Coordinates of C-alpha atoms and ligand atoms in Angstrom, one line a residue:
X20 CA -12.7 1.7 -21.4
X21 CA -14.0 4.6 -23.9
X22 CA -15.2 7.4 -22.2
X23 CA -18.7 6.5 -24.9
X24 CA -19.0 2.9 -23.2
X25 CA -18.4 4.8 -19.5
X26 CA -21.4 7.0 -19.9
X27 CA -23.8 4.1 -20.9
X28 CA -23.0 2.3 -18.1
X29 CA -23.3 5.0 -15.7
X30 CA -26.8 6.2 -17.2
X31 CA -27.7 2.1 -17.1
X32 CA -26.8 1.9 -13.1
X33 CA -29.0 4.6 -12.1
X34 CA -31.1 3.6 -9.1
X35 CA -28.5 1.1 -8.2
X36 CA -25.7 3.0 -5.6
X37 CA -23.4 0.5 -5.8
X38 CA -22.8 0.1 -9.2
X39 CA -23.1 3.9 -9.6
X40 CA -20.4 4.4 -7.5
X41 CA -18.6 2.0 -9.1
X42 CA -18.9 3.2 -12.6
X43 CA -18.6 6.8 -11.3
X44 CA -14.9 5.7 -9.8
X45 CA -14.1 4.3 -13.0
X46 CA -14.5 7.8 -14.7
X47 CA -12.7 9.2 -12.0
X48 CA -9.7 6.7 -12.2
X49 CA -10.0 7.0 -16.1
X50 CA -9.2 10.7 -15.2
X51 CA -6.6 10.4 -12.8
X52 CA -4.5 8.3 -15.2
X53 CA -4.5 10.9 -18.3
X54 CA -3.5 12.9 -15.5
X55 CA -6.6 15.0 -15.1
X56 CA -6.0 15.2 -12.1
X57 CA -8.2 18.7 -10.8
X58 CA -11.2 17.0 -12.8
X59 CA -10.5 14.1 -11.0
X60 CA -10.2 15.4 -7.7
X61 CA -13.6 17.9 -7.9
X62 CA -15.7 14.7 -9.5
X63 CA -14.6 12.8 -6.2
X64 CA -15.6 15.7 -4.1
X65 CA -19.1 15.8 -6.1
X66 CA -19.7 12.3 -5.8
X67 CA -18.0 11.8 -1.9
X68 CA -20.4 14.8 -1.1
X69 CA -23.4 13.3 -2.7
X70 CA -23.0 10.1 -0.6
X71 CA -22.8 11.9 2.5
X72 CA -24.5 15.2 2.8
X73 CA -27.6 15.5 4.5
X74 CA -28.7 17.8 2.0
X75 CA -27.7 15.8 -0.7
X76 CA -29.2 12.7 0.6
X77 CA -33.0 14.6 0.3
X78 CA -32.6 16.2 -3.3
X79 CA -32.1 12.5 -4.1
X80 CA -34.8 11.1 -6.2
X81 CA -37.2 8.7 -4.5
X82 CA -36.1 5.2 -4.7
X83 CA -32.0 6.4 -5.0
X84 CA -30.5 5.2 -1.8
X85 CA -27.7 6.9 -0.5
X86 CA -24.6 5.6 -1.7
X87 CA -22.6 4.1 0.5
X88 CA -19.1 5.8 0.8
X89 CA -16.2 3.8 0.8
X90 CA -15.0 2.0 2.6
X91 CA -17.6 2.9 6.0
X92 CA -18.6 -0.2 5.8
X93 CA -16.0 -1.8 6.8
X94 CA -14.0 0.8 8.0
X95 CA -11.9 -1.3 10.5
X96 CA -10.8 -3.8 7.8
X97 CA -9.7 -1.0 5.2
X98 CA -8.6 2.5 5.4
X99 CA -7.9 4.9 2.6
X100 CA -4.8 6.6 2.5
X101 CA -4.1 9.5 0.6
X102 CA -0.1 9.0 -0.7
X103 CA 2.1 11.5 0.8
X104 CA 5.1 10.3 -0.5
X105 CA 6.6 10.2 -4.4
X106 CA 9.4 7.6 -5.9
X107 CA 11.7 9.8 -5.2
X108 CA 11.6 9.6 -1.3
X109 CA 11.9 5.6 -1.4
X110 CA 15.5 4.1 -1.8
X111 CA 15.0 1.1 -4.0
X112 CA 17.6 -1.4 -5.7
X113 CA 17.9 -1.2 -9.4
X114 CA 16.3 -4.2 -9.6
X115 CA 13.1 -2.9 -8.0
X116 CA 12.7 0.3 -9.6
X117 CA 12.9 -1.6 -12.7
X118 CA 10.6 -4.0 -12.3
X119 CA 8.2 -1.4 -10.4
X120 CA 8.2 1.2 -13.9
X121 CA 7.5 -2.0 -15.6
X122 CA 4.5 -2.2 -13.7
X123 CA 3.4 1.2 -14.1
X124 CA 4.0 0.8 -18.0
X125 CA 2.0 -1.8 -18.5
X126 CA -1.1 -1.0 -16.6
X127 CA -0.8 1.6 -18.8
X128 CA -1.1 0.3 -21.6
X129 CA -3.4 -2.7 -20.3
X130 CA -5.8 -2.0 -22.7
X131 CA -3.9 -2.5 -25.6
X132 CA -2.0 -5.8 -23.9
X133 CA -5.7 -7.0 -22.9
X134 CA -7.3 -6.7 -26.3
X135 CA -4.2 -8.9 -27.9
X136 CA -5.7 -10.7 -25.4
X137 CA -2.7 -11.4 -22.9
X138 CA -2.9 -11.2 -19.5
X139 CA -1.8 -7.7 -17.5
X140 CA 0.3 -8.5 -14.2
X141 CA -1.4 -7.2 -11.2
X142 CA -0.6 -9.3 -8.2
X143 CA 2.3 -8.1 -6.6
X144 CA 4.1 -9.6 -3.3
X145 CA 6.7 -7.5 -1.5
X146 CA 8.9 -9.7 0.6
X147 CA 11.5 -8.5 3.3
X148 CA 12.7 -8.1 7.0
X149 CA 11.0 -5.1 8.7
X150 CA 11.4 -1.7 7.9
X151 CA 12.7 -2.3 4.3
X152 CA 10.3 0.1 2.7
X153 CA 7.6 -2.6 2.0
X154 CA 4.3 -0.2 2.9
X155 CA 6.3 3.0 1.4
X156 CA 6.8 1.3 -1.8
X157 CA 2.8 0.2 -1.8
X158 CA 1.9 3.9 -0.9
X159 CA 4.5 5.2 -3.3
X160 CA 3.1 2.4 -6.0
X161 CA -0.2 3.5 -5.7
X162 CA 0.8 7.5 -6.3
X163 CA 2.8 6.8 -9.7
X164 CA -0.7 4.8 -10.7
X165 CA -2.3 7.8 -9.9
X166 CA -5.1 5.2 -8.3
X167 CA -6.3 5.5 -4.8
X168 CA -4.3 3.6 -2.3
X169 CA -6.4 1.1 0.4
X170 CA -4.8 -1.1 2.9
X171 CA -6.6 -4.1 4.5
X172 CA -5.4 -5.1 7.8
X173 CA -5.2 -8.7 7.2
X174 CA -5.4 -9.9 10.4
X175 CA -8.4 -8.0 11.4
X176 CA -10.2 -9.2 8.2
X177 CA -9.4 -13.2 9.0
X178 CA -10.7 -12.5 12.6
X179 CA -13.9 -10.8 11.4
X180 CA -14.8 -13.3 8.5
X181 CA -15.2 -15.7 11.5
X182 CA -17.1 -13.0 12.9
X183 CA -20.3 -11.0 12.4
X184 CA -18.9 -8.9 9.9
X185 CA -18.3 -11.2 7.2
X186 CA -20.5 -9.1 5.3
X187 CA -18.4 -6.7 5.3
X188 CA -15.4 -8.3 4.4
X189 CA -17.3 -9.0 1.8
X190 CA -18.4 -5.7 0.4
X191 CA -14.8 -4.1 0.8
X192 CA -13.7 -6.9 -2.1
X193 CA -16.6 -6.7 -4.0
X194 CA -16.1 -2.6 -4.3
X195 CA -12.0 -3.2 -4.8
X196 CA -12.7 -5.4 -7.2
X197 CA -15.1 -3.1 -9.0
X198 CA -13.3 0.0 -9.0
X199 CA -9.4 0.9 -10.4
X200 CA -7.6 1.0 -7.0
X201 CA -4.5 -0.5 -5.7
X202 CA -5.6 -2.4 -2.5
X203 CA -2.2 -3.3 -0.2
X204 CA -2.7 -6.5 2.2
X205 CA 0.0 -6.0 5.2
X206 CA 0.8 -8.2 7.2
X207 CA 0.2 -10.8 4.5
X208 CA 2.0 -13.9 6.7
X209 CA -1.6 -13.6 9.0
X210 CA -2.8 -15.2 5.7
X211 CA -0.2 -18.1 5.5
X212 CA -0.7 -18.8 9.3
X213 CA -4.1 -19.1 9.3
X214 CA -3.5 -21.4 6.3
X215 CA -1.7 -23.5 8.8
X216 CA -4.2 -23.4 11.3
X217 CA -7.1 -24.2 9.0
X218 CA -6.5 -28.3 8.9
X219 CA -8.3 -28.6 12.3
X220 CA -11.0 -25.5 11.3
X221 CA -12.9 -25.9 8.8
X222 CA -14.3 -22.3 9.5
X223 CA -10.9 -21.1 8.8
X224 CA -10.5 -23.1 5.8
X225 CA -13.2 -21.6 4.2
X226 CA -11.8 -17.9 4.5
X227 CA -8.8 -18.7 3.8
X228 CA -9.7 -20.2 0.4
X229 CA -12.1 -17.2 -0.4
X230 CA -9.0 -14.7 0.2
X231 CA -6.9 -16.8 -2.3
X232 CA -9.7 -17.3 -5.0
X233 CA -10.0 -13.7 -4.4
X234 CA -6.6 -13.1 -4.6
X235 CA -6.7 -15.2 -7.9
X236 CA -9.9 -13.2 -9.5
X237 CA -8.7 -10.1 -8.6
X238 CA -9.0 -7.8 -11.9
X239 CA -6.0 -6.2 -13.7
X240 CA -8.5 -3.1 -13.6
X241 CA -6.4 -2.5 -10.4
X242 CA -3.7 -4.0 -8.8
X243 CA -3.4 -6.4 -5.3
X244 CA -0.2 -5.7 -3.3
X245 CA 0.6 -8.2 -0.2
X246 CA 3.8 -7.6 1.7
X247 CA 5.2 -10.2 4.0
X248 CA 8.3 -10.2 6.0
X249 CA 7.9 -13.8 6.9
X250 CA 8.8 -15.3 3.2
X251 CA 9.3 -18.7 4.4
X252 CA 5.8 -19.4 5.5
X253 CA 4.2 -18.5 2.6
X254 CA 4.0 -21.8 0.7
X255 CA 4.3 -21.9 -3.2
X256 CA 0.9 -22.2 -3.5
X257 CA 0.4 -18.9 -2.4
X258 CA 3.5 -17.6 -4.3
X259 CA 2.6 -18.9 -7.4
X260 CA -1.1 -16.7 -7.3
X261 CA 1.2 -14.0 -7.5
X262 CA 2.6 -12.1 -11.0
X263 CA 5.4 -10.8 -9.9
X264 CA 7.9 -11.0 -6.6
X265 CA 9.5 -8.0 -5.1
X266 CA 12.8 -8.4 -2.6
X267 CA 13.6 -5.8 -0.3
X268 CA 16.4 -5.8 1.4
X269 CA 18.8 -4.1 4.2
X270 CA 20.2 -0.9 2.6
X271 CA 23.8 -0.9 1.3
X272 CA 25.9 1.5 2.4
X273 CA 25.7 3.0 -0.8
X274 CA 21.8 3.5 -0.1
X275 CA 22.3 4.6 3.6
X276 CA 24.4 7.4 2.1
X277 CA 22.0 8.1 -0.6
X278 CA 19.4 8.1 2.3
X279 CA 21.2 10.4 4.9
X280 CA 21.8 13.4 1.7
X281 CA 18.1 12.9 1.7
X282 CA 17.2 13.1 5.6
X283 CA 19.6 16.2 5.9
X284 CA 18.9 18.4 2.3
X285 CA 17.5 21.0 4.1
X286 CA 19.3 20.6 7.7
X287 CA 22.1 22.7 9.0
X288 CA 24.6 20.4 9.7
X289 CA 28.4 20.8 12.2
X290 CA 28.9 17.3 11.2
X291 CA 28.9 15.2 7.4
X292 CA 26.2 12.9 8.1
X293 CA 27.9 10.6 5.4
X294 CA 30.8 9.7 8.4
X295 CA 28.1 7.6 10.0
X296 CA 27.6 5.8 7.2
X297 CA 29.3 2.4 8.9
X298 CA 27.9 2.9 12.2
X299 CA 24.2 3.0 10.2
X300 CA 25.4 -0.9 8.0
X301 CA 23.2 -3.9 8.9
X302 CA 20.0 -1.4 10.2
X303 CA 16.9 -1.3 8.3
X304 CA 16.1 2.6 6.8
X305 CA 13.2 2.5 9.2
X306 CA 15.9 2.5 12.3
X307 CA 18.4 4.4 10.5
X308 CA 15.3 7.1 9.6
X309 CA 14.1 7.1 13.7
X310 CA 17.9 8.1 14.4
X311 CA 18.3 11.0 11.8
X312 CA 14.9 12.1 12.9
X313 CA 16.3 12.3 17.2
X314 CA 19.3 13.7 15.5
X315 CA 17.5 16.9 13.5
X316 CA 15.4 17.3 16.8
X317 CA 18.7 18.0 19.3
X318 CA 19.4 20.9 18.3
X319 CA 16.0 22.2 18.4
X320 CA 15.5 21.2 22.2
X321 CA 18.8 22.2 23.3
X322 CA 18.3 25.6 21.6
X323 CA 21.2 25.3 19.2
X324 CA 20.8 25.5 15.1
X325 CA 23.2 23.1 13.9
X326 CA 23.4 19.2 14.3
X327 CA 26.3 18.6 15.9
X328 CA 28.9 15.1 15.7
X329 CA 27.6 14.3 19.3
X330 CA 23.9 14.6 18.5
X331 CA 24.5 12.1 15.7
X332 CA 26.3 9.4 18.1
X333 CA 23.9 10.2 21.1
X334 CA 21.1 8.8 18.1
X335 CA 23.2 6.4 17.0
X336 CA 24.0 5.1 20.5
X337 CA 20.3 5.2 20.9
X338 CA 19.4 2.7 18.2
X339 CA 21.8 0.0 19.1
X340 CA 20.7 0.2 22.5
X341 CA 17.4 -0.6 20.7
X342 CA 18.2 -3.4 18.8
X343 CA 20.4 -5.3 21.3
X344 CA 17.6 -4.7 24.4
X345 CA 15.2 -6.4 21.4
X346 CA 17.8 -9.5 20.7
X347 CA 18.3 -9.6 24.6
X348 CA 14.7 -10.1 25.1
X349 CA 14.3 -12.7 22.5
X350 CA 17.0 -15.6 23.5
Ligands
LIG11 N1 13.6 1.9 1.2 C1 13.3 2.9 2.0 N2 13.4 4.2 1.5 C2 13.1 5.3 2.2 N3 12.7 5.2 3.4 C3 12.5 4.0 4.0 C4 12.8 2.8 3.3 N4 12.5 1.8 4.1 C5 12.1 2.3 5.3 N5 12.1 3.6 5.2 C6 11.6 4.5 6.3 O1 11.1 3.7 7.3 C7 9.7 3.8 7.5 C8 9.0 2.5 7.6 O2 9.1 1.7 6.4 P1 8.0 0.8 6.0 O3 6.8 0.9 6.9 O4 7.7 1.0 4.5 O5 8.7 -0.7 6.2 P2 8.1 -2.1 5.9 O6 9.0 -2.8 5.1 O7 6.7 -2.0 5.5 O8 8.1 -2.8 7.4 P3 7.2 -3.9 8.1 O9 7.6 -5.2 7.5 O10 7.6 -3.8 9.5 O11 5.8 -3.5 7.8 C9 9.2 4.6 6.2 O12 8.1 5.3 6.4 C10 10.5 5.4 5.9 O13 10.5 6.5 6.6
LIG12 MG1 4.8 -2.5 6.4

């Protein structure tokens, strides 16, 4: 929106917080994406410590309540993250990296796109076993956009619609939708088995159906992530609300090694981490990360400076121990 149009509507919402705070995070998101992003990060201070500080809250004119800082009100639902991590920390396939710059493009240029009047994707599902990278990607998604990063704990949310805090619930969508934000649904099979359960509850039934419209409304001002590593029961009615699909799968060796140069850049290493390469195949990166991570720390317990061949294995030894106590458990 032009920066002209911004200030109108900002002066126009005075007196009511939540569409204040709404416009004011559109000026702020407007500035993160040129890449202002000191501007950006001082306005969010001014207008975070506006909502919050006892001082600010009695220099308020009369009448001005104080704005409600997201996302308190439903703080158990959603939680803000702050991105710690850039593209560059996230091994992706070709295919995703593509089809994730794609993304990035064109909410770029969604204004342009929108005023031809075509649509802007911005429903994205991640689908893949655990510990694929699913919630880094999200994170990581969210950082490139240069738009703050919420994730909704699906489960909780379906549990508390039936609640007391549907209100709530509520109020986190309303502001997500009003803002520029990416908000990331985990755990996005609760969704599809709660739409399973919701023939015999009609309760049920009725959340489920306000997520999906939701879902469907949601504005390509930002952008709706869901990740599920249960693809089979979501049911094409739910696939089809989405624009685009995103696979993740177990690394490739080719990935592990790319992975393990990562992990052990600044490490002093006895050992070529790249000779574990095969022992690391059919892991996810989230096991394969837990053993380099055991294997750094060795030295440092036992007082030495390099990783050594036998702190690798003892790791490695470690995690398979892991996985077959897990498959043990199940049958
Ligand atoms: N593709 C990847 N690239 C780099 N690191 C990864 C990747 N996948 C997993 N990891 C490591 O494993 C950790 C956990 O990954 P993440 O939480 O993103 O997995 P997930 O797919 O969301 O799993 P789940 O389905 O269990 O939620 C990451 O924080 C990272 O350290
Ligand atoms: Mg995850």
């Amino acid at each position: 929106m032009a920066r002209g149009e911004l200030i109108k509507k900002l002066l126009a919402s005075h007196g009511r917080d939540d569409e204040f705070r709404a416009v004011a995070e559109l000026i702020i998101g407007e500035e993160e994406r040129k890449g202002n992003v000191a501007l950006a990060r001082s306005l969010r201070k001014v207008l975070d410590a506006s909502a919050s500080t006892p001082a600010a809250q009695s220099s308020r004119p009369r009448g001005l309540a104080p704005l409600i800082p997201f996302p308190d009100a439903a703080a158990e639902l959603v939680e803000r993250i702050e991105p710690t991590h850039v593209l560059g920390d996230v091994v992706l396939s070709a295919d995703n990296v593509r089809v994730l710059k794609g993304l990035v493009e064109e909410f770029r240029r969604a204004e342009d796109i929108q005023r031809k009047a075509l649509p802007v994707r911005s429903r994205v599902l991640f689908c893949g076993p655990p510990g694929t990278g699913k919630t880094l990607t999200a994170e990581v998604f969210a950082a490139e956009l240069k738009l703050p990063f919420f994730v909704v704990k699906l489960d909780r949310l379906i549990s508390s619609f039936l609640g007391e805090t549907a209100g709530n619930v509520r109020k986190v969508f309303e502001f997500a939708r009003k803002q520029p934000c990416v908000v990331f649904l985990d755990e996005f099979d609760a969704l599809a088995r709660a739409r399973d359960d919701a023939s015999e509850h009609s309760e049920l039934r009725r959340v489920v159906n306000s997520l999906l419209l939701f879902i469907e409304r949601i504005k390509p001002n930002g952008f709706l992530v869901a990740a599920t590593n249960l693809e089979d029961s979501i049911d094409s009615a739910i696939f089809r609300r989405f624009d685009e699909v995103m696979w993740f799968d177990l690394p490739t060796k080719a990935q592990i090694g790319q992975f393990l140069k990562r992990k052990f850049r600044n490490v002093q290493v006895d050992v070529d981490p790249a000779t574990f390469i095969d022992a690391f195949a059919e892991y996810s990166l989230a096991d394969i990360e837990r053993a380099c991570l055991q294997a750094i720390k060795a030295p440092i317990i036992a007082r030495r400076v390099k990783v050594e061949a036998g702190d690798m294995q003892g790791a490695v030894k470690d995690m398979v121990r892991r996985r077959r106590g897990r498959a043990r458990r199940k049958s």
